[in-house]
Coordinates of C-alpha atoms in Angstrom, one line a residue:
M1 CA -1.0 -9.2 -0.2
P2 CA 1.6 -7.9 2.2
Y3 CA 1.0 -4.4 3.6
N4 CA 3.9 -2.0 3.1
A5 CA 6.1 -5.0 2.3
D6 CA 8.7 -2.9 0.5
R7 CA 9.4 -0.5 3.3
P8 CA 13.2 0.2 3.6
T9 CA 14.6 -2.2 6.2
D10 CA 18.3 -1.1 6.6
L11 CA 20.2 2.0 7.3
S12 CA 22.0 2.0 4.0
S13 CA 18.8 2.0 2.0
T14 CA 17.3 4.7 4.2
A15 CA 20.4 6.9 3.8
H16 CA 20.3 6.5 0.0
I17 CA 16.6 7.5 -0.2
E18 CA 17.1 10.5 2.1
A19 CA 20.1 11.6 -0.1
L20 CA 18.1 11.2 -3.3
A21 CA 15.1 13.0 -1.7
A22 CA 17.4 16.0 -1.0
M23 CA 18.1 16.2 -4.7
G24 CA 14.4 16.5 -5.7
V25 CA 11.9 19.3 -5.6
P26 CA 9.5 19.2 -2.6
R27 CA 5.8 19.5 -3.5
R28 CA 2.7 19.4 -1.4
Y29 CA -0.5 17.5 -2.3
R30 CA -3.9 17.8 -0.8
R31 CA -5.9 14.7 0.3
G32 CA -7.4 13.0 -2.8
A33 CA -4.9 14.6 -5.2
L34 CA -3.9 12.3 -8.1
L35 CA -0.1 12.4 -8.5
I36 CA 0.1 9.7 -11.2
Q37 CA -2.5 8.5 -13.7
E38 CA -2.4 5.1 -15.2
G39 CA -1.4 5.1 -18.9
E40 CA 0.2 8.5 -18.9
T41 CA 3.9 9.0 -19.7
G42 CA 6.0 10.1 -16.8
D43 CA 9.7 10.3 -15.9
T44 CA 9.6 11.3 -12.2
L45 CA 10.0 9.5 -9.0
Y46 CA 7.9 10.5 -5.9
I47 CA 9.6 10.1 -2.5
V48 CA 7.2 10.5 0.4
L49 CA 8.4 13.0 3.0
Q50 CA 5.1 13.4 5.0
G51 CA 1.7 11.8 4.6
R52 CA 0.6 8.7 2.7
L53 CA 0.0 7.7 -0.9
R54 CA -2.0 4.9 -2.4
A55 CA -1.3 3.1 -5.6
F56 CA -4.4 1.5 -7.3
L57 CA -6.0 0.2 -10.4
G58 CA -9.5 1.3 -11.5
D59 CA -12.0 0.5 -14.2
D60 CA -14.7 2.5 -16.0
S61 CA -17.3 1.2 -13.5
G62 CA -15.5 2.8 -10.6
K63 CA -14.2 -0.4 -9.1
E64 CA -10.7 -0.1 -7.6
L65 CA -8.0 -2.5 -6.5
T66 CA -5.4 -1.1 -4.0
L67 CA -1.9 -2.3 -4.9
G68 CA -0.2 -0.7 -1.8
T69 CA 0.0 2.2 0.5
Y70 CA 3.3 4.2 1.1
G71 CA 4.5 6.4 3.9
P72 CA 7.6 8.5 4.7
L73 CA 10.8 7.3 2.9
E74 CA 8.9 5.1 0.5
Y75 CA 8.7 6.0 -3.1
V76 CA 6.4 5.4 -6.2
G77 CA 6.8 6.0 -9.9
E78 CA 10.0 4.1 -10.5
M79 CA 8.3 1.6 -12.9
S80 CA 7.9 4.2 -15.6
L81 CA 11.4 5.5 -15.6
D82 CA 12.1 3.4 -18.7
G83 CA 10.0 5.9 -20.6
G84 CA 6.9 3.6 -20.7
P85 CA 3.4 4.5 -19.6
R86 CA 2.4 4.6 -15.9
S87 CA 1.2 1.2 -14.8
A88 CA -1.1 2.4 -12.0
N89 CA -2.8 5.4 -10.4
V90 CA -1.3 7.1 -7.3
E91 CA -3.3 9.4 -5.0
A92 CA -2.6 11.1 -1.7
T93 CA -4.8 9.6 1.0
E94 CA -4.0 12.5 3.3
A95 CA -2.2 15.8 3.0
S96 CA 1.3 14.8 1.8
T97 CA 4.6 16.3 0.9
C98 CA 6.8 14.5 -1.6
S99 CA 10.2 15.0 -3.1
V100 CA 9.8 14.8 -6.9
V101 CA 13.0 13.4 -8.5
S102 CA 13.5 13.5 -12.3
R103 CA 14.8 10.6 -14.3
A104 CA 18.0 12.5 -15.1
T105 CA 18.6 13.1 -11.4
L106 CA 18.0 9.5 -10.5
L107 CA 20.4 8.2 -13.2
T108 CA 23.0 10.6 -12.0
Y109 CA 22.7 9.4 -8.5
I110 CA 22.9 5.8 -9.6
A111 CA 26.1 6.6 -11.6
D112 CA 27.6 8.1 -8.4
H113 CA 26.2 5.3 -6.1
P114 CA 25.9 2.2 -8.2
E115 CA 25.1 0.1 -5.1
F116 CA 21.7 1.9 -5.0
A117 CA 20.8 0.2 -8.3
L118 CA 20.6 -3.0 -6.3
E119 CA 18.1 -1.4 -3.9
L120 CA 16.0 -0.2 -6.8
M121 CA 16.1 -3.6 -8.5
G122 CA 15.1 -5.3 -5.3
R123 CA 12.2 -2.9 -4.8
L124 CA 11.0 -3.6 -8.4
I125 CA 11.2 -7.3 -7.9
R126 CA 9.2 -7.2 -4.6
R127 CA 6.5 -5.0 -6.2
A128 CA 6.3 -7.4 -9.2
R129 CA 5.8 -10.3 -6.8
L130 CA 3.1 -8.4 -4.9
A131 CA 1.3 -7.6 -8.1
T132 CA 1.4 -11.3 -9.1
E133 CA 0.1 -12.3 -5.6
S134 CA -2.7 -9.7 -5.9
A135 CA -3.8 -11.1 -9.3
R136 CA -3.7 -14.6 -8.0
S137 CA -5.7 -13.7 -4.9
V138 CA -8.4 -11.9 -6.9
A139 CA -8.6 -14.7 -9.5
L140 CA -8.5 -17.8 -7.2
I141 CA -9.7 -16.8 -3.7
D142 CA -13.2 -15.7 -2.8
V143 CA -13.9 -12.4 -1.1
Y144 CA -14.1 -13.8 2.4
G145 CA -10.8 -15.7 1.9
R146 CA -9.1 -12.5 0.7
L147 CA -10.5 -10.6 3.7
V148 CA -9.1 -13.1 6.1
R149 CA -5.7 -13.0 4.5
L150 CA -5.7 -9.1 4.5
L151 CA -6.8 -8.8 8.1
N152 CA -4.1 -11.3 9.2
Q153 CA -1.5 -9.3 7.3
L154 CA -2.6 -6.0 8.7
A155 CA -2.9 -7.2 12.3
G156 CA -0.1 -6.6 14.8
E157 CA 1.3 -9.0 17.5
A158 CA -1.2 -10.7 19.9
D159 CA -1.5 -9.1 23.3
A160 CA -1.8 -11.0 26.7
Q161 CA -5.4 -11.9 25.9
G162 CA -4.5 -13.2 22.5
E163 CA -6.1 -10.3 20.6
R164 CA -4.5 -8.6 17.6
A165 CA -5.3 -5.0 16.6
L166 CA -4.9 -3.7 13.1
R167 CA -1.8 -1.5 12.9
E168 CA -3.8 1.3 11.3
R169 CA -7.4 2.4 11.2
M170 CA -9.1 1.4 8.0
T171 CA -12.6 2.2 6.7
H172 CA -14.8 -0.4 5.0
Q173 CA -14.2 1.4 1.8
E174 CA -10.4 1.1 2.1
L175 CA -10.6 -2.6 2.9
A176 CA -12.9 -3.1 -0.1
Q177 CA -10.3 -1.3 -2.4
H178 CA -7.7 -3.8 -1.2
L179 CA -10.0 -6.7 -2.0
A180 CA -11.5 -5.5 -5.3
C181 CA -15.1 -5.9 -4.0
S182 CA -17.9 -3.6 -2.9
R183 CA -17.9 -1.8 0.4
E184 CA -21.3 -3.4 1.1
M185 CA -19.8 -6.9 0.9
V186 CA -17.0 -6.0 3.3
S187 CA -19.5 -4.4 5.8
R188 CA -21.7 -7.6 5.7
L189 CA -18.7 -9.9 6.2
L190 CA -17.3 -7.8 9.1
K191 CA -20.8 -7.6 10.7
D192 CA -21.1 -11.4 10.5
L193 CA -17.6 -11.9 12.1
E194 CA -18.5 -9.4 14.8
T195 CA -21.7 -11.1 15.6
G196 CA -19.8 -14.4 15.8
G197 CA -17.4 -13.0 18.3
Y198 CA -14.4 -13.1 16.1
I199 CA -13.7 -9.3 15.8
A200 CA -14.6 -6.1 17.7
V201 CA -14.2 -2.4 16.9
R202 CA -12.6 -0.3 19.7
D203 CA -11.6 3.3 19.2
R204 CA -12.4 3.0 15.5
R205 CA -9.7 0.2 15.2
L206 CA -10.5 -3.4 14.3
H207 CA -9.4 -6.1 16.7
L208 CA -9.1 -9.8 15.9
L209 CA -10.3 -11.5 19.1
K210 CA -9.5 -15.1 17.9
T211 CA -8.4 -17.0 14.9
L212 CA -10.7 -16.2 12.0
P213 CA -12.4 -19.3 10.4
A214 CA -11.0 -20.4 7.1
R215 CA -14.4 -20.4 5.6
W216 CA -17.6 -18.6 6.3

């Protein structure tokens, strides 16, 4: 599943989001705060100004599946603006500040800037595709295969030695939440890959030393 695949990629989209954020109410959230709860009714959009949010699904046993993480000038909550229930949980993974935009404000902005509706539509389509890909991955690919796919997506460009570092530090628990498996499973697989000389941890960041095997 792509990481931050729906980040704004052009100036016009960024300008629209900044303008919309200026119309909202800034609110601060501590790390671990739950902004959105799956199933509840909501009519607000959250635009990240500082910090980072995580959208995820959870079950009664405590197992979680991370749908995506979002940083500055990204937004969450748009899928319930039709008046329906929230489709996922959203929490702050670090101290964060968001601009909270009401449905009425968003509709007014779209009426004044109808081209922004295309940006919003495109974002919804991309997120729907990501959700479909996540469901397919969990259903059809084993945990190791999902781990390889995730690490390759999170890794940056290769350096002169052919090594690729993950763009962000991630704990075993955070990786497990992306893969819908236990932290212990992730720890075991990473330890095996490290022993095999495929990965290394430097400055608390995971490095891919060579191409990961398709099967383990």
